[in-house]
Amino acid sequence: CQCAESEEFGIYLATPGAGPTRRLLPDRSSVQYAPSPDPELGYLLFVRGLQALSAEGTLMAQAIHPRELRLIGDPVAIAENVRGFSASDTGVLVYSADSTFFPAMPGFLQGQLTWFDREGRWTASRLQAGPYLQLRLSPDGERVLICAGAGGGASDLWIGDLGSGAMNRITYGNWANPGLWLKDGM
């Protein structure tokens, strides 16, 4: 969890009923846990170097022991010039990099969603380019929930199918919440 209960910003760990929070990392970023096939290893994903909403930073992965809640080694850089990211439970990672702000809609990034395989090779980008605010991968990594510009400064939620490239709009109006997937992918 990221919180600012103390005077220092950072990425904090809070365990219900276990006492005070513990600062894990000094970074000012959202954070997401990504499991690995090894039950003794997981990763905290975060962006290092963010100072403001418009800033870019380095997407990092910090190994963590999920049961002991202790960090393992040093963080590893994944990508530069990153503004936002999301990961699925299957190991699929999506992030926005080298995007430009869309001037008609403050806070939105104009860009093409691009996927890479586990070896870092580019794969086809079937989803259309557009102004995007938030992305959330489905737990199975097959779809993406997108908070995207709908014109006139409004945003809506869309579900993008990564296989077919189909985009299905699921809200109409000014929607600012990026939404969340349930574990069953709904």
Short mmCIF file of C-alpha atoms in Angstrom, two decimals:
data_model
loop_
_atom_site.label_atom_id
_atom_site.label_comp_id
_atom_site.label_asym_id
_atom_site.label_seq_id
_atom_site.Cartn_x
_atom_site.Cartn_y
_atom_site.Cartn_z
CA CYS A 1 0.00 0.00 0.00
CA GLN A 2 1.18 3.53 -0.59
CA CYS A 3 0.39 5.91 2.20
CA ALA A 4 1.67 9.08 3.76
CA GLU A 5 0.90 8.46 7.43
CA SER A 6 4.43 9.51 8.31
CA GLU A 7 6.28 12.52 6.97
CA GLU A 8 8.03 10.35 4.41
CA PHE A 9 6.39 9.20 1.20
CA GLY A 10 7.00 5.65 0.18
CA ILE A 11 5.61 2.20 -0.42
CA TYR A 12 4.38 0.81 2.88
CA LEU A 13 3.29 -2.62 4.08
CA ALA A 14 0.28 -2.85 6.35
CA THR A 15 -0.94 -6.14 7.78
CA PRO A 16 -4.39 -6.09 9.44
CA GLY A 17 -4.07 -6.51 13.22
CA ALA A 18 -0.26 -6.69 13.09
CA GLY A 19 0.63 -3.25 14.39
CA PRO A 20 2.11 -0.25 12.61
CA THR A 21 2.90 0.00 8.91
CA ARG A 22 6.40 -0.73 7.67
CA ARG A 23 8.09 1.30 4.92
CA LEU A 24 9.39 -1.07 2.22
CA LEU A 25 10.62 1.32 -0.44
CA PRO A 26 11.18 5.09 -0.57
CA ASP A 27 9.41 5.48 -3.91
CA ARG A 28 6.34 7.63 -4.61
CA SER A 29 4.42 5.31 -6.90
CA SER A 30 1.46 3.00 -7.08
CA VAL A 31 2.52 -0.57 -6.45
CA GLN A 32 1.23 -3.95 -7.59
CA TYR A 33 2.11 -7.45 -6.44
CA ALA A 34 2.87 -9.89 -9.26
CA PRO A 35 3.07 -13.60 -8.34
CA SER A 36 5.64 -15.92 -9.88
CA PRO A 37 5.42 -19.68 -10.56
CA ASP A 38 7.64 -20.16 -7.49
CA PRO A 39 5.42 -19.87 -4.35
CA GLU A 40 8.43 -18.58 -2.41
CA LEU A 41 8.89 -15.59 -4.73
CA GLY A 42 6.80 -12.69 -5.97
CA TYR A 43 7.49 -9.18 -7.24
CA LEU A 44 6.44 -5.70 -6.27
CA LEU A 45 6.11 -3.56 -9.39
CA PHE A 46 6.45 0.22 -9.05
CA VAL A 47 7.76 3.27 -10.90
CA ARG A 48 10.92 4.89 -9.52
CA GLY A 49 11.54 8.59 -10.07
CA LEU A 50 7.96 9.89 -10.16
CA GLN A 51 7.60 13.38 -8.72
CA ALA A 52 4.24 14.48 -10.15
CA LEU A 53 1.33 13.04 -12.13
CA SER A 54 2.89 14.22 -15.38
CA ALA A 55 6.29 12.68 -14.64
CA GLU A 56 7.79 9.55 -16.07
CA GLY A 57 10.05 7.13 -14.26
CA THR A 58 11.64 3.70 -14.42
CA LEU A 59 9.39 0.65 -14.04
CA MET A 60 11.03 -1.52 -11.38
CA ALA A 61 10.52 -5.06 -10.05
CA GLN A 62 11.50 -5.79 -6.46
CA ALA A 63 11.59 -9.47 -5.44
CA ILE A 64 9.68 -10.25 -2.25
CA HIS A 65 9.10 -13.39 -0.20
CA PRO A 66 5.26 -13.45 -0.11
CA ARG A 67 4.81 -15.33 3.18
CA GLU A 68 7.61 -13.66 5.14
CA LEU A 69 6.90 -10.25 3.53
CA ARG A 70 10.60 -9.49 3.21
CA LEU A 71 12.38 -7.95 0.24
CA ILE A 72 14.95 -10.06 -1.62
CA GLY A 73 17.94 -8.37 -3.23
CA ASP A 74 17.79 -5.05 -5.06
CA PRO A 75 15.08 -3.76 -7.43
CA VAL A 76 15.61 -4.43 -11.15
CA ALA A 77 14.76 -1.92 -13.90
CA ILE A 78 12.25 -3.19 -16.47
CA ALA A 79 11.55 -0.14 -18.68
CA GLU A 80 12.32 3.59 -18.88
CA ASN A 81 9.96 6.56 -19.35
CA VAL A 82 6.99 4.76 -17.80
CA ARG A 83 3.91 6.60 -16.55
CA GLY A 84 1.63 3.71 -15.56
CA PHE A 85 1.50 -0.10 -15.49
CA SER A 86 -0.60 -3.16 -14.70
CA ALA A 87 0.16 -6.90 -14.40
CA SER A 88 -2.01 -10.00 -14.57
CA ASP A 89 -1.78 -13.09 -12.37
CA THR A 90 -0.38 -15.00 -15.38
CA GLY A 91 2.73 -12.80 -15.67
CA VAL A 92 1.51 -10.49 -18.44
CA LEU A 93 2.67 -6.90 -17.88
CA VAL A 94 1.40 -3.75 -19.57
CA TYR A 95 2.83 -0.27 -19.17
CA SER A 96 2.68 3.13 -20.82
CA ALA A 97 5.99 4.52 -22.03
CA ASP A 98 7.11 7.36 -24.29
CA SER A 99 3.54 8.61 -24.49
CA THR A 100 2.46 12.19 -24.94
CA PHE A 101 -0.28 13.97 -23.09
CA PHE A 102 -3.51 14.43 -25.01
CA PRO A 103 -4.11 18.19 -24.74
CA ALA A 104 -7.89 18.05 -25.16
CA MET A 105 -8.24 15.80 -22.11
CA PRO A 106 -5.93 16.64 -19.17
CA GLY A 107 -4.46 13.55 -17.52
CA PHE A 108 -4.85 11.32 -20.59
CA LEU A 109 -1.98 9.85 -22.57
CA GLN A 110 -2.18 9.52 -26.34
CA GLY A 111 -0.53 6.35 -27.56
CA GLN A 112 -0.57 2.85 -28.97
CA LEU A 113 -0.85 -0.11 -26.62
CA THR A 114 2.02 -2.44 -27.46
CA TRP A 115 2.65 -5.94 -26.12
CA PHE A 116 5.94 -7.78 -25.73
CA ASP A 117 6.48 -11.46 -24.98
CA ARG A 118 8.49 -12.75 -22.00
CA GLU A 119 11.74 -12.42 -23.97
CA GLY A 120 11.05 -8.75 -24.71
CA ARG A 121 10.06 -9.27 -28.37
CA TRP A 122 7.31 -7.03 -29.75
CA THR A 123 4.04 -8.77 -30.57
CA ALA A 124 1.19 -7.41 -32.63
CA SER A 125 -0.68 -4.41 -31.23
CA ARG A 126 -4.27 -5.12 -32.16
CA LEU A 127 -5.96 -2.54 -29.95
CA GLN A 128 -6.46 0.87 -31.48
CA ALA A 129 -4.34 3.86 -30.45
CA GLY A 130 -6.12 6.46 -28.40
CA PRO A 131 -6.18 8.62 -25.30
CA TYR A 132 -5.88 6.34 -22.26
CA LEU A 133 -5.96 7.22 -18.57
CA GLN A 134 -5.74 3.85 -16.79
CA LEU A 135 -5.19 0.22 -17.76
CA ARG A 136 -5.95 -2.95 -15.78
CA LEU A 137 -5.14 -6.39 -17.17
CA SER A 138 -7.60 -9.21 -16.51
CA PRO A 139 -6.33 -11.96 -14.18
CA ASP A 140 -5.91 -14.31 -17.16
CA GLY A 141 -4.04 -11.67 -19.21
CA GLU A 142 -6.43 -12.03 -22.16
CA ARG A 143 -8.29 -8.70 -21.83
CA VAL A 144 -7.60 -5.20 -20.58
CA LEU A 145 -9.94 -2.81 -18.78
CA ILE A 146 -9.25 0.66 -20.18
CA CYS A 147 -10.32 4.04 -18.88
CA ALA A 148 -10.25 5.92 -22.18
CA GLY A 149 -11.28 9.26 -23.58
CA ALA A 150 -14.74 9.42 -25.07
CA GLY A 151 -14.57 12.97 -26.38
CA GLY A 152 -15.30 16.33 -24.83
CA GLY A 153 -13.04 15.62 -21.86
CA ALA A 154 -15.15 12.67 -20.66
CA SER A 155 -13.83 9.17 -20.11
CA ASP A 156 -15.42 5.75 -20.12
CA LEU A 157 -14.48 2.17 -19.33
CA TRP A 158 -13.80 -0.18 -22.22
CA ILE A 159 -12.83 -3.85 -22.34
CA GLY A 160 -10.22 -4.60 -24.97
CA ASP A 161 -9.74 -8.16 -26.17
CA LEU A 162 -6.01 -8.67 -26.72
CA GLY A 163 -6.51 -11.54 -29.18
CA SER A 164 -9.06 -9.99 -31.51
CA GLY A 165 -8.47 -6.29 -30.88
CA ALA A 166 -12.19 -5.72 -30.23
CA MET A 167 -13.01 -2.78 -27.96
CA ASN A 168 -16.33 -2.92 -26.06
CA ARG A 169 -17.51 0.18 -24.26
CA ILE A 170 -19.10 -0.63 -20.87
CA THR A 171 -19.85 2.82 -19.41
CA TYR A 172 -21.24 6.04 -20.86
CA GLY A 173 -20.48 9.41 -19.31
CA ASN A 174 -17.71 10.88 -17.26
CA TRP A 175 -16.10 7.88 -15.57
CA ALA A 176 -12.84 8.49 -13.70
CA ASN A 177 -12.33 5.23 -11.79
CA PRO A 178 -10.06 2.72 -13.57
CA GLY A 179 -12.15 -0.21 -12.32
CA LEU A 180 -11.03 -3.58 -11.02
CA TRP A 181 -11.30 -7.16 -12.20
CA LEU A 182 -12.66 -9.92 -10.00
CA LYS A 183 -10.47 -13.04 -9.70
CA ASP A 184 -12.75 -14.91 -12.12
CA GLY A 185 -12.13 -12.26 -14.80
CA MET A 186 -15.46 -10.45 -14.50
#
